[in-house]
CSV table of C-alpha atoms and ligand atoms in Angstrom, one decimal:
chain,number,residue,atom,x,y,z
A,1,MET,CA,35.1,-33.1,-3.4
A,2,ARG,CA,34.0,-33.0,0.3
A,3,PHE,CA,30.8,-35.1,1.4
A,4,THR,CA,30.1,-35.2,5.0
A,5,SER,CA,27.1,-37.4,4.5
A,6,LEU,CA,25.9,-40.0,2.1
A,7,ILE,CA,22.9,-41.1,0.9
A,8,THR,CA,22.3,-45.0,0.4
A,9,GLY,CA,19.6,-46.9,-0.7
A,10,VAL,CA,16.8,-44.4,-0.5
A,11,CYS,CA,13.8,-44.5,-2.5
A,12,LEU,CA,14.6,-48.0,-4.0
A,13,THR,CA,11.1,-48.9,-4.3
A,14,ALA,CA,10.1,-45.7,-6.1
A,15,GLY,CA,12.7,-46.3,-8.2
A,16,LEU,CA,11.7,-49.8,-9.1
A,17,ALA,CA,7.9,-49.2,-9.6
A,18,GLY,CA,8.3,-45.7,-11.2
A,19,ASN,CA,5.3,-43.4,-10.5
A,20,VAL,CA,2.8,-45.8,-9.5
A,21,LEU,CA,4.0,-46.0,-5.9
A,22,ALA,CA,3.5,-43.1,-3.7
A,23,GLN,CA,6.7,-40.8,-2.8
A,24,SER,CA,8.4,-41.5,0.0
A,25,ASN,CA,8.3,-39.2,3.1
A,26,GLU,CA,11.7,-38.1,2.7
A,27,LEU,CA,13.6,-35.5,0.8
A,28,ASN,CA,17.2,-36.1,-0.6
A,29,LEU,CA,18.9,-32.8,-0.5
A,30,TYR,CA,22.2,-31.9,-2.3
A,31,SER,CA,23.4,-28.6,-0.7
A,32,ALA,CA,26.1,-26.1,-1.3
A,33,ARG,CA,25.1,-24.0,1.7
A,34,HIS,CA,28.1,-23.8,3.8
A,35,TYR,CA,26.3,-22.2,6.8
A,36,PRO,CA,26.1,-24.2,10.1
A,37,THR,CA,23.0,-22.0,11.2
A,38,ASP,CA,20.8,-23.6,8.4
A,39,GLU,CA,20.2,-26.6,10.4
A,40,ALA,CA,17.3,-24.6,11.9
A,41,LEU,CA,15.7,-24.5,8.4
A,42,TYR,CA,15.9,-28.2,8.0
A,43,SER,CA,14.5,-29.1,11.2
A,44,GLY,CA,11.8,-26.7,10.8
A,45,PHE,CA,10.6,-28.1,7.5
A,46,THR,CA,10.9,-31.4,9.0
A,47,GLN,CA,8.8,-30.3,12.3
A,48,ALA,CA,6.1,-28.6,9.8
A,49,THR,CA,5.6,-31.4,7.2
A,50,GLY,CA,6.8,-34.6,8.9
A,51,ILE,CA,9.2,-34.9,5.7
A,52,LYS,CA,12.7,-36.2,6.7
A,53,ILE,CA,15.7,-34.6,4.9
A,54,ASN,CA,18.7,-36.6,3.9
A,55,ARG,CA,21.3,-34.2,3.1
A,56,VAL,CA,24.5,-34.5,0.9
A,57,ASP,CA,26.8,-31.3,1.7
A,58,ALA,CA,29.5,-30.4,-0.9
A,59,ASP,CA,30.5,-27.3,-2.6
A,60,ASP,CA,28.7,-25.8,-5.8
A,61,ALA,CA,31.1,-27.4,-8.2
A,62,GLY,CA,31.1,-30.8,-6.2
A,63,ILE,CA,27.2,-31.1,-6.7
A,64,LEU,CA,27.5,-30.3,-10.2
A,65,ALA,CA,29.9,-33.1,-10.9
A,66,ARG,CA,28.0,-35.5,-8.7
A,67,LEU,CA,24.8,-34.9,-10.4
A,68,LYS,CA,26.3,-35.4,-13.8
A,69,ALA,CA,28.1,-38.6,-12.9
A,70,GLU,CA,25.0,-40.0,-11.2
A,71,GLY,CA,22.9,-39.2,-14.2
A,72,ALA,CA,19.2,-40.8,-14.1
A,73,ALA,CA,20.2,-42.8,-11.2
A,74,SER,CA,20.6,-39.5,-9.0
A,75,PRO,CA,18.7,-40.0,-5.7
A,76,ALA,CA,18.9,-36.1,-5.7
A,77,ASP,CA,15.4,-34.5,-5.3
A,78,LEU,CA,16.4,-30.8,-4.5
A,79,VAL,CA,19.6,-28.9,-5.3
A,80,LEU,CA,20.6,-25.8,-3.4
A,81,LEU,CA,23.6,-23.8,-4.7
A,82,VAL,CA,25.0,-20.6,-3.6
A,83,ASP,CA,25.7,-18.4,-6.7
A,84,ALA,CA,23.8,-17.3,-9.9
A,85,SER,CA,26.3,-18.4,-12.3
A,86,ARG,CA,26.4,-21.9,-10.7
A,87,LEU,CA,22.6,-21.8,-10.9
A,88,TRP,CA,22.7,-20.9,-14.5
A,89,ARG,CA,25.2,-23.8,-15.3
A,90,ALA,CA,23.1,-26.5,-13.6
A,91,GLU,CA,20.3,-25.3,-15.6
A,92,VAL,CA,21.9,-25.2,-19.1
A,93,ASP,CA,23.5,-28.7,-18.2
A,94,GLY,CA,19.8,-30.0,-17.8
A,95,LEU,CA,20.3,-31.1,-14.2
A,96,PHE,CA,17.2,-29.4,-13.1
A,97,GLN,CA,13.4,-29.8,-14.1
A,98,PRO,CA,10.9,-26.9,-14.4
A,99,VAL,CA,8.6,-26.2,-11.6
A,100,LYS,CA,5.6,-24.0,-11.7
A,101,SER,CA,4.2,-23.0,-8.4
A,102,LYS,CA,2.1,-20.1,-7.5
A,103,VAL,CA,3.6,-19.7,-4.0
A,104,LEU,CA,7.0,-19.2,-5.5
A,105,GLU,CA,5.9,-17.1,-8.2
A,106,ASP,CA,4.2,-14.8,-5.7
A,107,ALA,CA,6.9,-14.7,-3.4
A,108,ILE,CA,10.0,-14.1,-5.5
A,109,PRO,CA,10.6,-11.3,-7.8
A,110,GLU,CA,10.7,-12.2,-11.3
A,111,HIS,CA,14.3,-10.9,-11.9
A,112,LEU,CA,15.5,-13.3,-9.2
A,113,ARG,CA,14.5,-16.8,-10.8
A,114,ALA,CA,15.3,-18.6,-13.9
A,115,LYS,CA,13.7,-17.7,-17.2
A,116,ALA,CA,10.1,-18.9,-16.9
A,117,THR,CA,8.7,-21.2,-19.6
A,118,PRO,CA,5.3,-22.6,-20.0
A,119,GLU,CA,6.5,-25.6,-17.9
A,120,GLY,CA,7.7,-23.1,-15.3
A,121,SER,CA,11.1,-22.0,-13.8
A,122,ALA,CA,14.1,-24.2,-13.4
A,123,TRP,CA,15.6,-22.6,-10.5
A,124,PHE,CA,14.5,-20.0,-7.7
A,125,GLY,CA,16.6,-17.4,-5.8
A,126,LEU,CA,16.0,-17.8,-2.1
A,127,SER,CA,18.0,-15.3,-0.6
A,128,THR,CA,20.3,-12.5,-2.1
A,129,ARG,CA,23.7,-11.1,-1.0
A,130,ALA,CA,25.2,-7.9,-2.0
A,131,ARG,CA,28.6,-7.7,-3.5
A,132,ILE,CA,29.8,-4.7,-1.4
A,133,VAL,CA,33.0,-2.6,-0.9
A,134,VAL,CA,34.8,-2.0,2.4
A,135,TYR,CA,37.5,0.6,2.9
A,136,ASP,CA,40.2,2.1,5.1
A,137,LYS,CA,38.4,5.2,6.5
A,138,GLN,CA,41.8,6.8,7.4
A,139,LYS,CA,43.0,6.4,3.8
A,140,VAL,CA,40.2,6.4,1.3
A,141,ALA,CA,37.4,9.1,0.8
A,142,ARG,CA,34.0,7.2,0.5
A,143,SER,CA,33.3,9.2,-2.3
A,144,ASP,CA,36.2,7.5,-4.3
A,145,VAL,CA,34.7,4.3,-3.9
A,146,ASP,CA,30.9,4.8,-4.1
A,147,THR,CA,30.7,2.9,-7.5
A,148,TYR,CA,32.1,-0.3,-9.1
A,149,GLU,CA,33.6,2.0,-11.7
A,150,LYS,CA,35.8,3.8,-9.3
A,151,LEU,CA,37.5,0.7,-8.2
A,152,ALA,CA,39.3,0.7,-11.4
A,153,ALA,CA,40.3,4.7,-11.3
A,154,PRO,CA,43.6,5.9,-11.1
A,155,GLN,CA,43.2,7.5,-7.8
A,156,ASN,CA,42.9,3.8,-6.4
A,157,LYS,CA,46.1,2.5,-7.9
A,158,GLY,CA,47.6,-0.2,-5.5
A,159,LYS,CA,44.8,-0.2,-3.1
A,160,LEU,CA,42.4,-2.9,-3.9
A,161,CYS,CA,42.2,-6.6,-2.5
A,162,ILE,CA,39.9,-9.1,-4.1
A,163,ARG,CA,39.7,-12.8,-4.3
A,164,SER,CA,40.4,-14.6,-7.4
A,165,GLY,CA,38.8,-13.2,-10.5
A,166,SER,CA,37.3,-16.6,-11.6
A,167,HIS,CA,35.6,-17.2,-8.2
A,168,PRO,CA,32.0,-17.6,-9.0
A,169,TYR,CA,31.2,-14.4,-6.8
A,170,ASN,CA,33.4,-12.3,-8.9
A,171,LEU,CA,32.3,-14.0,-12.1
A,172,SER,CA,28.7,-13.0,-11.1
A,173,LEU,CA,29.7,-9.6,-10.3
A,174,PHE,CA,31.7,-9.0,-13.4
A,175,GLY,CA,28.8,-10.7,-15.5
A,176,ALA,CA,26.4,-8.1,-14.1
A,177,MET,CA,28.9,-5.2,-15.2
A,178,LEU,CA,29.0,-6.7,-18.7
A,179,GLU,CA,25.0,-6.7,-18.9
A,180,HIS,CA,25.1,-2.9,-17.4
A,181,TRP,CA,27.9,-1.8,-19.8
A,182,GLY,CA,28.8,-3.8,-22.7
A,183,THR,CA,31.9,-5.4,-23.8
A,184,GLU,CA,34.5,-2.8,-24.1
A,185,LYS,CA,33.7,-0.9,-20.7
A,186,THR,CA,33.9,-4.1,-19.1
A,187,GLN,CA,37.2,-5.2,-20.4
A,188,ASN,CA,38.7,-1.8,-19.7
A,189,TRP,CA,37.4,-1.8,-16.3
A,190,LEU,CA,38.8,-5.4,-15.6
A,191,SER,CA,42.0,-4.6,-16.7
A,192,GLY,CA,41.9,-1.2,-14.4
A,193,LEU,CA,41.0,-3.4,-11.3
A,194,VAL,CA,44.0,-5.5,-12.2
A,195,ALA,CA,46.1,-2.3,-12.4
A,196,ASN,CA,44.7,-1.1,-9.0
A,197,LEU,CA,45.5,-4.6,-7.0
A,198,ALA,CA,47.7,-4.1,-3.9
A,199,ARG,CA,48.4,-7.9,-3.7
A,200,ALA,CA,47.8,-10.8,-6.2
A,201,PRO,CA,44.3,-12.4,-5.5
A,202,LYS,CA,44.2,-14.9,-2.8
A,203,GLY,CA,41.9,-16.1,0.0
A,204,GLY,CA,38.3,-15.6,0.5
A,205,ASP,CA,36.2,-12.7,1.2
A,206,THR,CA,37.0,-12.3,4.7
A,207,ASP,CA,40.5,-12.4,4.0
A,208,GLN,CA,39.8,-9.0,2.0
A,209,ILE,CA,38.4,-7.3,4.8
A,210,LYS,CA,41.1,-8.5,7.3
A,211,GLY,CA,43.5,-7.0,4.5
A,212,VAL,CA,41.9,-3.8,4.9
A,213,ALA,CA,42.0,-3.8,8.8
A,214,SER,CA,45.7,-4.8,8.8
A,215,GLY,CA,46.8,-2.1,6.2
A,216,GLU,CA,47.6,-4.4,3.4
A,217,CYS,CA,44.9,-3.2,1.3
A,218,ALA,CA,42.8,0.1,1.6
A,219,ILE,CA,40.0,-1.3,-0.5
A,220,ALA,CA,38.1,-4.5,-0.7
A,221,VAL,CA,35.4,-6.3,-2.3
A,222,THR,CA,33.3,-8.7,-0.3
A,223,ASN,CA,29.8,-10.4,0.2
A,224,SER,CA,27.6,-8.6,2.6
A,225,TYR,CA,27.0,-11.9,4.9
A,226,TYR,CA,30.7,-11.8,5.5
A,227,MET,CA,31.2,-8.5,6.9
A,228,ALA,CA,27.8,-9.0,8.9
A,229,ARG,CA,29.3,-12.1,10.2
A,230,LEU,CA,32.3,-10.2,11.7
A,231,MET,CA,30.1,-7.4,13.1
A,232,ARG,CA,28.2,-10.0,14.9
A,233,SER,CA,31.2,-12.3,15.9
A,234,THR,CA,31.4,-13.2,19.5
A,235,ASN,CA,35.1,-13.0,19.1
A,236,PRO,CA,36.5,-9.2,19.9
A,237,ASP,CA,39.0,-9.4,17.2
A,238,ASP,CA,36.8,-10.0,14.5
A,239,ARG,CA,34.5,-6.9,15.8
A,240,ALA,CA,37.8,-5.0,15.8
A,241,VAL,CA,38.3,-5.7,12.3
A,242,ALA,CA,34.5,-4.7,11.4
A,243,GLU,CA,34.9,-1.4,13.2
A,244,LYS,CA,38.0,-0.4,11.3
A,245,VAL,CA,36.6,-0.4,7.9
A,246,GLY,CA,34.0,1.6,6.2
A,247,VAL,CA,31.1,0.1,4.1
A,248,VAL,CA,29.9,1.2,0.8
A,249,PHE,CA,27.0,-0.3,-1.2
A,250,PRO,CA,28.1,0.8,-4.7
A,251,ASP,CA,26.0,2.4,-7.2
A,252,GLN,CA,23.2,3.7,-5.2
A,253,ALA,CA,22.7,6.8,-7.2
A,254,GLY,CA,23.0,4.5,-10.6
A,255,SER,CA,21.8,1.1,-11.4
A,256,GLY,CA,22.1,-0.2,-7.7
A,257,THR,CA,24.4,-2.5,-5.9
A,258,HIS,CA,25.1,-5.9,-7.6
A,259,VAL,CA,23.3,-8.8,-5.8
A,260,ASN,CA,23.9,-12.5,-6.1
A,261,VAL,CA,21.4,-15.3,-5.1
A,262,ALA,CA,21.5,-18.6,-3.3
A,263,GLY,CA,18.8,-20.7,-4.7
A,264,GLY,CA,17.5,-24.1,-5.6
A,265,GLY,CA,16.0,-26.2,-8.4
A,266,VAL,CA,14.4,-29.5,-8.5
A,267,ALA,CA,16.6,-32.3,-9.6
A,268,ARG,CA,16.0,-33.5,-13.3
A,269,ASN,CA,15.4,-37.0,-11.8
A,270,ALA,CA,13.8,-36.4,-8.5
A,271,LYS,CA,11.8,-39.3,-7.3
A,272,ASN,CA,10.3,-37.1,-4.3
A,273,ARG,CA,9.3,-34.3,-6.6
A,274,ASP,CA,6.3,-33.1,-4.6
A,275,ASN,CA,8.4,-33.0,-1.4
A,276,ALA,CA,11.1,-31.0,-3.2
A,277,VAL,CA,8.6,-28.4,-4.3
A,278,LYS,CA,7.3,-28.3,-0.9
A,279,PHE,CA,10.6,-27.5,0.4
A,280,LEU,CA,11.1,-24.8,-1.9
A,281,GLU,CA,7.8,-23.2,-0.9
A,282,TYR,CA,8.9,-23.5,2.8
A,283,LEU,CA,12.1,-21.6,2.0
A,284,VAL,CA,10.1,-18.5,0.9
A,285,SER,CA,7.6,-18.5,3.9
A,286,ALA,CA,8.1,-15.9,6.3
A,287,GLN,CA,9.8,-18.2,9.1
A,288,ALA,CA,12.3,-19.2,6.7
A,289,GLN,CA,13.2,-16.0,5.1
A,290,ASN,CA,13.7,-14.5,8.5
A,291,HIS,CA,16.0,-17.2,9.3
A,292,PHE,CA,18.1,-16.4,6.0
A,293,ALA,CA,18.4,-12.9,7.4
A,294,ASN,CA,19.0,-13.7,11.0
A,295,GLY,CA,21.0,-17.0,11.0
A,296,ASN,CA,23.0,-16.4,7.6
A,297,ASN,CA,22.8,-12.4,7.4
A,298,GLU,CA,21.2,-12.7,4.1
A,299,TRP,CA,18.7,-10.4,2.3
A,300,PRO,CA,15.2,-12.2,2.3
A,301,VAL,CA,14.1,-12.5,-1.6
A,302,ALA,CA,10.4,-12.8,-0.5
A,303,LYS,CA,8.4,-9.6,-0.8
A,304,GLY,CA,7.0,-8.2,2.6
A,305,VAL,CA,9.3,-9.9,4.9
A,306,LYS,CA,10.7,-7.6,7.4
A,307,LEU,CA,14.5,-7.4,7.9
A,308,ASP,CA,15.4,-8.5,11.4
A,309,ASN,CA,19.1,-8.3,11.8
A,310,PRO,CA,21.0,-5.3,13.4
A,311,ALA,CA,24.2,-5.7,11.6
A,312,LEU,CA,22.4,-5.6,8.3
A,313,GLN,CA,20.3,-2.5,9.4
A,314,ALA,CA,23.7,-1.0,10.5
A,315,MET,CA,25.4,-1.7,7.3
A,316,SER,CA,22.8,-0.6,4.9
A,317,GLY,CA,20.6,1.8,7.0
A,318,GLY,CA,17.8,-1.0,6.8
A,319,SER,CA,17.5,-1.1,2.7
A,320,PHE,CA,19.5,-0.2,-0.3
A,321,LYS,CA,19.0,0.0,-3.8
A,322,SER,CA,19.8,-3.3,-5.6
A,323,GLU,CA,20.2,-3.8,-9.6
A,324,LEU,CA,17.4,-5.1,-11.4
A,325,ILE,CA,18.9,-7.1,-14.2
A,326,PRO,CA,17.8,-10.8,-14.3
A,327,VAL,CA,20.1,-13.0,-12.6
A,328,SER,CA,19.9,-15.3,-15.3
A,329,ALA,CA,21.8,-13.2,-17.6
A,330,VAL,CA,24.5,-12.7,-15.1
A,331,GLY,CA,25.2,-16.4,-15.2
A,332,MET,CA,25.0,-16.6,-18.9
A,333,ASN,CA,27.7,-14.0,-19.1
A,334,GLN,CA,30.4,-15.9,-17.4
A,335,VAL,CA,32.1,-17.7,-20.3
A,336,LYS,CA,32.4,-14.4,-21.9
A,337,ILE,CA,33.8,-12.8,-18.7
A,338,GLN,CA,36.2,-15.5,-18.4
A,339,ARG,CA,38.0,-14.9,-21.5
A,340,MET,CA,38.3,-11.2,-20.6
A,341,LEU,CA,39.9,-12.3,-17.4
A,342,ASP,CA,42.3,-14.5,-19.2
A,343,GLN,CA,43.0,-11.5,-21.6
A,344,VAL,CA,43.8,-8.8,-19.0
A,345,GLY,CA,45.6,-11.1,-16.6
A,346,PHE,CA,43.2,-11.3,-13.8
A,347,LYS,CA,44.0,-14.4,-12.0
B,1,FE,FE1,30.0,-17.7,0.7
């Protein structure tokens, strides 16, 4: 686990006196968003509300482990995670509490939040990222990679690069396919992907794009923001990598490209619950949603927010068709998917 800051001694009075005392003017945030440009989000909220944010940064797994270890004594008010399967895991492990908010319900499409109960939803998607395909324009015809299904087709043997099958981004992609296709087709597809690998899975998404540019791979799978980051980089080498590869949003003629969410939920034992809800609501405001698009090359979730990002525009032509299955179902499928990956030998 890596933590860059620690919370010490906050909200002691609220903890001792229960709900009688007013909440503090602070918000204790556990965040897995590993993007330096997010500073603008936090300072924007503090400026607008006067609420100070104390932040703990760690990866998704580290945050979940920490919340479990801290139990009822946890100072966490709000938790931000960057993947549907992790959000689902936190929900079923009882780490969130339901929130009912008209602002959130009006802004966020239903399939991008946790299943609603009468008490509300356990978590909310705040931005989306598409899991796209990039390919070597010299060696591969776009029509050979324009669906996820074709990634496992015989014509693509020895061409595919992808990060570890068990990485949450892939567990969510494969979980979505299980939702679309059912068990048998998904398992055959996963075994086809293994058969088509150009090399054993290694590295992150950016490494897969670079593998295509260097010629080691002809096809790769990546989250859209890693590609946009290369396109917008100040380093000419990065831009050269981006220029070498073609981009496909798979399944535009079918059920749409798989999208994952980054999102957040109010911690089970939040002492500053109202501040946490306020911050979630701030994150779906036009200002914050624009930041997700411009600062970190993600797509806004809020309806009616205009996309203002040249790389995303260039990549998708401004918009694309995304799948509409509930992201909560995708999370739920991860246990089955992990079993399939073991069976087909997808490391
Ligand atoms: Fe990422």
